[in-house]
XYZ file of C-alpha atoms in Angstrom:
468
model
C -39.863 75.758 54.228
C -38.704 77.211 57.605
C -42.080 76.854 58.965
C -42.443 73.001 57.409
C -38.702 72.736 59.224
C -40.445 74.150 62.712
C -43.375 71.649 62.536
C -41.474 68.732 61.832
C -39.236 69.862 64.461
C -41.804 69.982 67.038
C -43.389 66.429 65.866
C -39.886 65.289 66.153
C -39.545 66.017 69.773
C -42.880 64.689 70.937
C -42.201 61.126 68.978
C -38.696 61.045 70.685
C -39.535 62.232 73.808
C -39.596 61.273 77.273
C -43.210 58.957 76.617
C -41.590 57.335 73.167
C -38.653 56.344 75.119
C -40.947 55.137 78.028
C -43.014 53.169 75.786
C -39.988 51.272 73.959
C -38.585 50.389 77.272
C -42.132 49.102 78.843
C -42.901 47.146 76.178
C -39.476 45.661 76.186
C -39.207 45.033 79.843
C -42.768 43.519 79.707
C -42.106 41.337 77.154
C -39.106 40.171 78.911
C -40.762 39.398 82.067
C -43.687 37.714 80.313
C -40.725 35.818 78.688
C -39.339 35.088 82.496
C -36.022 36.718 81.050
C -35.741 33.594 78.509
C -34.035 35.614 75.819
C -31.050 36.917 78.353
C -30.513 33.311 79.552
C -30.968 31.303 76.329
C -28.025 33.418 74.105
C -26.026 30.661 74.351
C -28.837 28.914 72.516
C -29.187 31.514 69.920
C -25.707 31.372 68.864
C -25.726 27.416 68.583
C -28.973 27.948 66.344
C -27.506 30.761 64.302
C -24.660 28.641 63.342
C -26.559 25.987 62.756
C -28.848 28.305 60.459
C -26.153 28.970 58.068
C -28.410 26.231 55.839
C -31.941 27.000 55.955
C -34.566 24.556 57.088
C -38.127 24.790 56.121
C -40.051 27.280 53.984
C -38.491 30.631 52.717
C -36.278 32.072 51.046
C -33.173 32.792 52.828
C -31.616 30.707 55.297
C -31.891 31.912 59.164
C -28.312 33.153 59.130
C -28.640 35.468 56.427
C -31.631 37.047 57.824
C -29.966 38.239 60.642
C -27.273 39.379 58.683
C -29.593 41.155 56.343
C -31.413 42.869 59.439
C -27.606 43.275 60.712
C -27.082 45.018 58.363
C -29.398 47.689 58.946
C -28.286 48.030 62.622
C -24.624 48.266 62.388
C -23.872 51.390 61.146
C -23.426 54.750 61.895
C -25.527 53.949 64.864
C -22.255 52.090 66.622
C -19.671 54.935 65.391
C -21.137 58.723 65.522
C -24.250 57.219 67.753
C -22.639 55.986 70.585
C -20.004 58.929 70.433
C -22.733 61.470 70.273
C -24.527 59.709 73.486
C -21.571 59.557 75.469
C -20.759 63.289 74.991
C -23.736 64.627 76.002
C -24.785 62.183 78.366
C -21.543 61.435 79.862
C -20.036 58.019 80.338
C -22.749 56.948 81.999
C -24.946 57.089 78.283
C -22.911 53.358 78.210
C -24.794 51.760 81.188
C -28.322 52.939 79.466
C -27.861 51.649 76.139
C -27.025 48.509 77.456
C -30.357 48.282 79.895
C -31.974 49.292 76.565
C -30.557 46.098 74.954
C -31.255 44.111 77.608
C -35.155 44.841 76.953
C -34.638 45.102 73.630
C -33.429 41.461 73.236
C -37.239 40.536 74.200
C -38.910 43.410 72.076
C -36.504 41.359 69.018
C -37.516 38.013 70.061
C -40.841 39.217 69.771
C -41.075 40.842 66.506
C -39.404 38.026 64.483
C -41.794 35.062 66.267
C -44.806 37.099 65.103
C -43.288 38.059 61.447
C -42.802 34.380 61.168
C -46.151 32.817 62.341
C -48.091 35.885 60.415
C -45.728 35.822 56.922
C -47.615 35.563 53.483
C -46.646 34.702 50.136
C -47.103 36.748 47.828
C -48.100 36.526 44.243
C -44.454 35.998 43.356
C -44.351 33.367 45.872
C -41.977 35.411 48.018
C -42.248 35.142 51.940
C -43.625 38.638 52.947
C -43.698 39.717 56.828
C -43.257 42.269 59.377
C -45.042 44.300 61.670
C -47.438 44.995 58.972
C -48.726 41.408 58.299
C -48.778 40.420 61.828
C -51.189 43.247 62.349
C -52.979 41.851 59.518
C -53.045 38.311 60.331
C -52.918 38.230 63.632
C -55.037 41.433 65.136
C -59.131 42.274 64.638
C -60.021 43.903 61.478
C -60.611 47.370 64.044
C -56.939 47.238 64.134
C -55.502 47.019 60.507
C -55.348 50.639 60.007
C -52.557 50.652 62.575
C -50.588 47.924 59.735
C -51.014 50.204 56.847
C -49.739 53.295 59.544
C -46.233 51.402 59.509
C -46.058 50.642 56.225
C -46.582 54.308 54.827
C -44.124 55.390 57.421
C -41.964 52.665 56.954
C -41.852 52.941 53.538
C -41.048 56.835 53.022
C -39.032 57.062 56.333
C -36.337 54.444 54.392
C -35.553 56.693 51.728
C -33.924 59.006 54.386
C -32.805 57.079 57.144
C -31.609 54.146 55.169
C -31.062 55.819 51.694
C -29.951 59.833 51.495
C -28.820 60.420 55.357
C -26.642 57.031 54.827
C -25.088 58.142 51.282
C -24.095 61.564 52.591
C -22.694 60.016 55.389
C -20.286 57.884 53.096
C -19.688 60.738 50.523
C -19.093 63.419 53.449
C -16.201 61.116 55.021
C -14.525 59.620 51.767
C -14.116 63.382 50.508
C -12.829 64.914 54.060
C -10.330 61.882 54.593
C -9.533 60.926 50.874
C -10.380 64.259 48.804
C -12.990 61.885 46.800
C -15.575 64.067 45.054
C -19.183 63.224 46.090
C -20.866 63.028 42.822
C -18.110 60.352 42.062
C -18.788 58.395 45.442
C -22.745 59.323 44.201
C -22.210 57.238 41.152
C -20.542 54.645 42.536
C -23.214 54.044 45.327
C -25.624 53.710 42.726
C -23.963 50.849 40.517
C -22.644 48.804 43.566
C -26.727 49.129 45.330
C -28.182 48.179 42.017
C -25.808 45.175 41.362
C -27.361 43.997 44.562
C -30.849 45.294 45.507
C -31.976 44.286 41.930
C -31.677 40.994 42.751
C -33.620 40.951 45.285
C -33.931 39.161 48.863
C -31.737 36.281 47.759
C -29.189 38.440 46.484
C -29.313 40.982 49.597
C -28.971 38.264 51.911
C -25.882 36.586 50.437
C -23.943 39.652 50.424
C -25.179 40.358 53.803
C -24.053 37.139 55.129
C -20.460 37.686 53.322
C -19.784 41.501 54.048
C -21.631 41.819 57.591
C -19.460 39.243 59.678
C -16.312 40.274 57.731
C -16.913 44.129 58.224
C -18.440 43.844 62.042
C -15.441 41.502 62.848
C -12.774 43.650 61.865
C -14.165 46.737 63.758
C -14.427 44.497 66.859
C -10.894 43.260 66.099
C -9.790 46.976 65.646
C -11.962 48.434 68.568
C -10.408 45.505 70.789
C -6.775 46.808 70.026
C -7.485 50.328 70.705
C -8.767 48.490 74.268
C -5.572 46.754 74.358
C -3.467 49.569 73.976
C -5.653 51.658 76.433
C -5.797 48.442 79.207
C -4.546 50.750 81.741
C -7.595 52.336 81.406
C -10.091 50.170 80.346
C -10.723 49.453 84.501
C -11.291 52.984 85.260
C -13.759 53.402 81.924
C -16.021 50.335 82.960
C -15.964 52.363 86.546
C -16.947 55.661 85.106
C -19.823 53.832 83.059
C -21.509 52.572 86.219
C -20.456 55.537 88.630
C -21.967 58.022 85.879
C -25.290 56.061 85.343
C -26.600 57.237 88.293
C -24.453 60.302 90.011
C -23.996 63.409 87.990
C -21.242 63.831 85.244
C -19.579 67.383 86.275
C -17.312 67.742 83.641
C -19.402 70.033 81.367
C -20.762 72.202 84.167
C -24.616 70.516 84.573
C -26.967 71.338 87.339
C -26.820 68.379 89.949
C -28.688 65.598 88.782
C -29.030 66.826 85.204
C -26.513 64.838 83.921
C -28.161 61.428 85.268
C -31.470 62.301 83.375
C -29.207 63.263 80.222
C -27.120 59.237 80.366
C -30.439 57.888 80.364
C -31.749 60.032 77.812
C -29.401 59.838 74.868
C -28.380 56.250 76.189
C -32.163 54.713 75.570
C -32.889 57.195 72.533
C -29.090 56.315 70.581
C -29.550 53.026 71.968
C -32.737 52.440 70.096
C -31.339 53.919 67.116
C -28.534 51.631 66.988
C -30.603 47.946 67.501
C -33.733 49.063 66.293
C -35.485 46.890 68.695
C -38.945 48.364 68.560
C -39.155 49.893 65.341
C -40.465 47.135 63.520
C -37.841 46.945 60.883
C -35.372 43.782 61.400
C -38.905 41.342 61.101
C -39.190 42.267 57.664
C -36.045 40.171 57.225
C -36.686 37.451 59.415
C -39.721 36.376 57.785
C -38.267 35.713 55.011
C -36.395 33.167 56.651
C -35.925 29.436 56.103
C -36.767 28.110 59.228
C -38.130 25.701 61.373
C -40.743 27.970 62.931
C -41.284 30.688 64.518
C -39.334 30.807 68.113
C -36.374 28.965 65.956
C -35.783 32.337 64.331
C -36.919 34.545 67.132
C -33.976 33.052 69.271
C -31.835 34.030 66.654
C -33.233 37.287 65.558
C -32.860 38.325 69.360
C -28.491 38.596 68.847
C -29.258 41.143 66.453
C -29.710 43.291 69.637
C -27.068 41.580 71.503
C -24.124 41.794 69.094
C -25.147 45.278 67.884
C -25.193 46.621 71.394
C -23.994 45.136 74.096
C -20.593 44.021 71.581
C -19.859 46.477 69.340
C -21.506 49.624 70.860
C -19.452 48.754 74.097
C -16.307 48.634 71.963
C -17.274 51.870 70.752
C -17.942 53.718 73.985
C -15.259 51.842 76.031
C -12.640 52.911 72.850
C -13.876 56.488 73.479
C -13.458 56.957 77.069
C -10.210 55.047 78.014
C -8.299 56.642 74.965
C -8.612 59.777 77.134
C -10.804 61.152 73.672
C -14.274 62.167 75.619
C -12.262 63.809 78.160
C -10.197 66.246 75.523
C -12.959 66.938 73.676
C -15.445 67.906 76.437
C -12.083 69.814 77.768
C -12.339 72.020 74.263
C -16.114 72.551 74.259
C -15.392 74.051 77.722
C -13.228 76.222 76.034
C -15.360 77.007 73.091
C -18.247 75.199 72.202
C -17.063 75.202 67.958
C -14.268 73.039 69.743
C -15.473 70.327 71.137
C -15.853 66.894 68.370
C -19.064 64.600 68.977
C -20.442 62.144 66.580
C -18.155 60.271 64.498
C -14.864 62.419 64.711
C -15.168 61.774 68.387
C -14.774 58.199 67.642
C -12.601 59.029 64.647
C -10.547 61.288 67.196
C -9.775 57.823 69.846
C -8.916 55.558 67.336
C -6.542 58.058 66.414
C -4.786 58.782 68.848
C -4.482 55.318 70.237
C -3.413 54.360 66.318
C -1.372 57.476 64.934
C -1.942 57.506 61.193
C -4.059 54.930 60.585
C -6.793 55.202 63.397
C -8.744 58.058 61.411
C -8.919 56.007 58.206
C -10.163 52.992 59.811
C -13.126 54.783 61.086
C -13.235 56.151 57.594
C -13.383 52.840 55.929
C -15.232 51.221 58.442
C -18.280 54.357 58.534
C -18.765 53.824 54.621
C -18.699 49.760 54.538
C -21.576 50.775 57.785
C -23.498 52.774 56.049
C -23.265 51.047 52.315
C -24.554 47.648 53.836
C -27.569 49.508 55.692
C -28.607 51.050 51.929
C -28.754 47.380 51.012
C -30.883 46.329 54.466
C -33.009 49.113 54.309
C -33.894 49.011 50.298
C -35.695 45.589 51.088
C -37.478 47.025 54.489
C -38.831 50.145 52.277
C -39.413 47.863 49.086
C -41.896 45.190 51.475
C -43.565 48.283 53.045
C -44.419 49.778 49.504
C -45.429 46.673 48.544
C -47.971 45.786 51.347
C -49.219 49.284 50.452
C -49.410 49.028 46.143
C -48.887 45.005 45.382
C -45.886 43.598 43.675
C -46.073 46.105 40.430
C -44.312 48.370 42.581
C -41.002 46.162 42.916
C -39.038 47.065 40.233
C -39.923 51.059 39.769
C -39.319 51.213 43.884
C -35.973 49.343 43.564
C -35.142 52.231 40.422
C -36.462 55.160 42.605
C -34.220 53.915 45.390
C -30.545 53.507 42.971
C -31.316 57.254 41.661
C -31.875 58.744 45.370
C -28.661 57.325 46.322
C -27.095 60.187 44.179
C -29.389 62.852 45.464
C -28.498 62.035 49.455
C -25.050 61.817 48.064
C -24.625 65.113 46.585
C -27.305 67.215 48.511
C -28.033 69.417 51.918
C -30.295 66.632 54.116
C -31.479 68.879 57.019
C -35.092 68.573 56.673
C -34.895 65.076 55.218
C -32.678 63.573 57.989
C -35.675 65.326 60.515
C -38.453 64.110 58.201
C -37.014 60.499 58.344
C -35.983 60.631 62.098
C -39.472 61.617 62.990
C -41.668 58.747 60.784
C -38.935 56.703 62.046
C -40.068 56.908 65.380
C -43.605 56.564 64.039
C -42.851 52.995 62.846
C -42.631 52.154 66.615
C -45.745 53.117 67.408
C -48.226 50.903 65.549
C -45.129 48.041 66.018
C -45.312 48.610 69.710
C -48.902 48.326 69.995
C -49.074 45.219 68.151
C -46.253 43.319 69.849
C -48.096 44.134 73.504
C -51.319 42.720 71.647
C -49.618 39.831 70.406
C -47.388 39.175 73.605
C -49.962 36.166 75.010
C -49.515 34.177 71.370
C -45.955 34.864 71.735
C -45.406 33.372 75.581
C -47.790 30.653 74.618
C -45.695 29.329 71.263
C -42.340 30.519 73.476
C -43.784 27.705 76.532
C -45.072 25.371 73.909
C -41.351 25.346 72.187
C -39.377 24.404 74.975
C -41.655 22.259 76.875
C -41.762 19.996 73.352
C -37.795 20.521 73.143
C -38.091 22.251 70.137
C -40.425 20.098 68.829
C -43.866 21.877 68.376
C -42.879 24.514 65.915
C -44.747 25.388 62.466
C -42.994 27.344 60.075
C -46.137 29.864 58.671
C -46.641 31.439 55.619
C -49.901 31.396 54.070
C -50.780 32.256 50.584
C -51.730 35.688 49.696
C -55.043 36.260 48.999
């Protein structure tokens, strides 16, 4: 097992290295230059079509607001609490700056993904709307290239059961029983009943809790987050400072070699960056083509505020929260001290909240970190159920959504070393045929992009052909 540990280990550095991290961003930045930086000046009309979108227009099966909340709710998670944290402490404040040039790129990468889930979506022989990285590979690439859609879904589909299933049930059952002395077979069981009330119902039934318990959940952490600010204003200035100054100087306060702590902002800023939006990894177009919508740039326009309110909102609440509560500096003033001292992750986070909010600041993290991680179970059971299914056809539905309720209590209740590593690493192996595709794709998607807006809106087609 130690050797199995060692190898995965190894792959995991090489798929999250420097030429992963590389690729995400090129793709991203050439995307958004292909896009002449459309999706950073047209947010404004992203959020007039999401709001619009709350009905659905057109074929699917979920309207266009409820996608994004679905695909929300695979982003915001732990990503925003322990990931930022974790980026910011070993990167220093300048982690910040990076993980919002990676959402910045991102918002194209986004943009991207959900135009060509949309104009490449099937039915299938349910008559569900089917998509994602997969498909548009499928549909839209040379047969020479196909192997590189059945590549995402076999990693897609067993990298879920970690990253979106066990890590994400531990993570709820670890912090319920250190803040409320909850056992974590109990919070196991639980899990499981609340999941399969949901997941069982499939798409439709994902989606509307989505679009109930993501706004409500991501606007009270933003509401929370923004009083911590509050309380910290005196601060806040000399934060927002830091988080430029730090980008590109060195961060001295935990001893680094000159320069070394410039290459470690961008580092964990890009890599928890990615982790947090996604953008890249092929997963939030499963949920956008299943959208009701008009066509295809209609929904990429809104897909794209996935990466904009995941990042550049609540991640900046996050890291802002961190470093003007004084909570970065005391803990990086402990691991100085002794390493076992020093708090990264979500305590670090757990640790400004409370002591800007004596009492209560630790349980709203709390609270907030198993709401997180509960609705990304729910996002992630329909990514991994669509990959399976591209792979084995529709019989695999039902025994897929079983196998998922019953490994809620396993991640729950067990050690998840290796599996959190296993998942992390085909994780990053979903970018890879994604990425490909999307720089493949990128002329269809700046010709229906051009096409869209020189018609006013006009010349879109929703897609979705039959299965075969």
């Amino acid at each position: 097992m130690e050797a199995l540990t060692n190898l995965v280990g190894a792959i995991n550095g090489i798929v999250w290295g420097v030429p992963m991290l590389v690729l995400i961003l090129g793709a991203g930045f050439f995307l958004q230059v292909g896009l002449k930086f459309m999706p950073i000046l047209r947010v404004g009309t992203g959020f007039k079509l999401l709001f619009a979108g709350r009905e659905g227009q057109g074929e699917g099966q979920i309207s266009p607001f409820n996608a994004l909340m679905t695909s929300l709710s695979a982003t915001i998670g732990t990503g925003n609490i322990a990931g930022v944290a974790t980026a910011v402490f070993l990167g220093g404040p300048g982690a910040l700056f990076w993980m919002w040039m990676t959402a910045l790129v991102g918002m194209a990468t986004k943009y991207a993904e959900a135009v060509c889930a949309v104009k490449y979506r099937e039915q299938d022989e349910l008559g569900n709307f089917v998509g994602g990285p997969m498909y548009y590979i499928k549909n839209g690439l040379s047969s020479n290239w196909h192997w590189l859609g059945w590549a995402f879904a076999l990693f897609g589909g067993i990298a879920a059961f970690g990253i979106g299933n066990g890590v994400q049930a531990n993570g709820v059952a670890q912090v319920l029983e250190t803040n409320f002395g909850l056992n974590t077979s109990v919070t196991g069981v639980v899990l499981m009943v609340l999941t399969a009330a949901v997941i069982l119902g499939g798409i439709t039934r994902i989606g509307a809790v989505a679009g109930k318990l993501v706004p409500f959940m991501a606007v009270a952490y933003i509401l929370a987050g923004l009083l911590v600010l509050l309380l910290n204003i005196g601060s806040v200035g000399a934060a927002i400072a830091d988080v430029f100054a730090f980008a590109f100087t060195p961060w001295a306060a935990k001893g680094g070699a000159a320069g070394a702590a410039v290459w470690l902002a961008i580092r964990f800023g890009v890599a928890r960056g990615v982790f947090s939006n996604e953008a890249g990894l092929g997963s939030a177009p499963i949920a956008h083509a299943a959208a009701e919508t008009k066509g295809p740039v209609n929904q990429g326009l809104i897909a794209m505020l996935g990466t904009f309110i995941d990042t550049i909102i609540v991640c900046s609440i996050t890291g802002l929260a961190i470093i003007s509560s004084g909570a970065l500096d005391a803990s990086v003033e402990l691991f100085n001290q002794d390493p076992e001292l020093g708090v990264s992750g979500a305590a670090l986070t757990s640790l400004a909240f409370e002591t800007t909010l004596p009492g209560i600041g630790g349980y709203l993290i709390a609270i907030a970190l198993s709401i997180f991680a509960f609705t990304t179970i729910l996002g992630w059971s329909f990514y991994g159920e669509k990959c399976v299914e591209f792979l084995l056809g529709v019989k695999s539905l039902i025994p897929y959504r079983v196998l998922w309720i019953v490994m809620i209590y396993f991640g729950a209740t067990a050690d998840l070393g290796f599996i959190w590593l296993l998942a992390d690493t085909l994780n990053a192996m979903m970018a890879l045929p994604n990425l490909i595709a999307l720089l493949l794709l990128s002329p269809i998607v700046f010709k229906l992009t051009k096409e869209f807006f020189a018609s006013g809106g006009k010349s879109e087609e929703s897609g979705g052909t039959p299965a075969e």
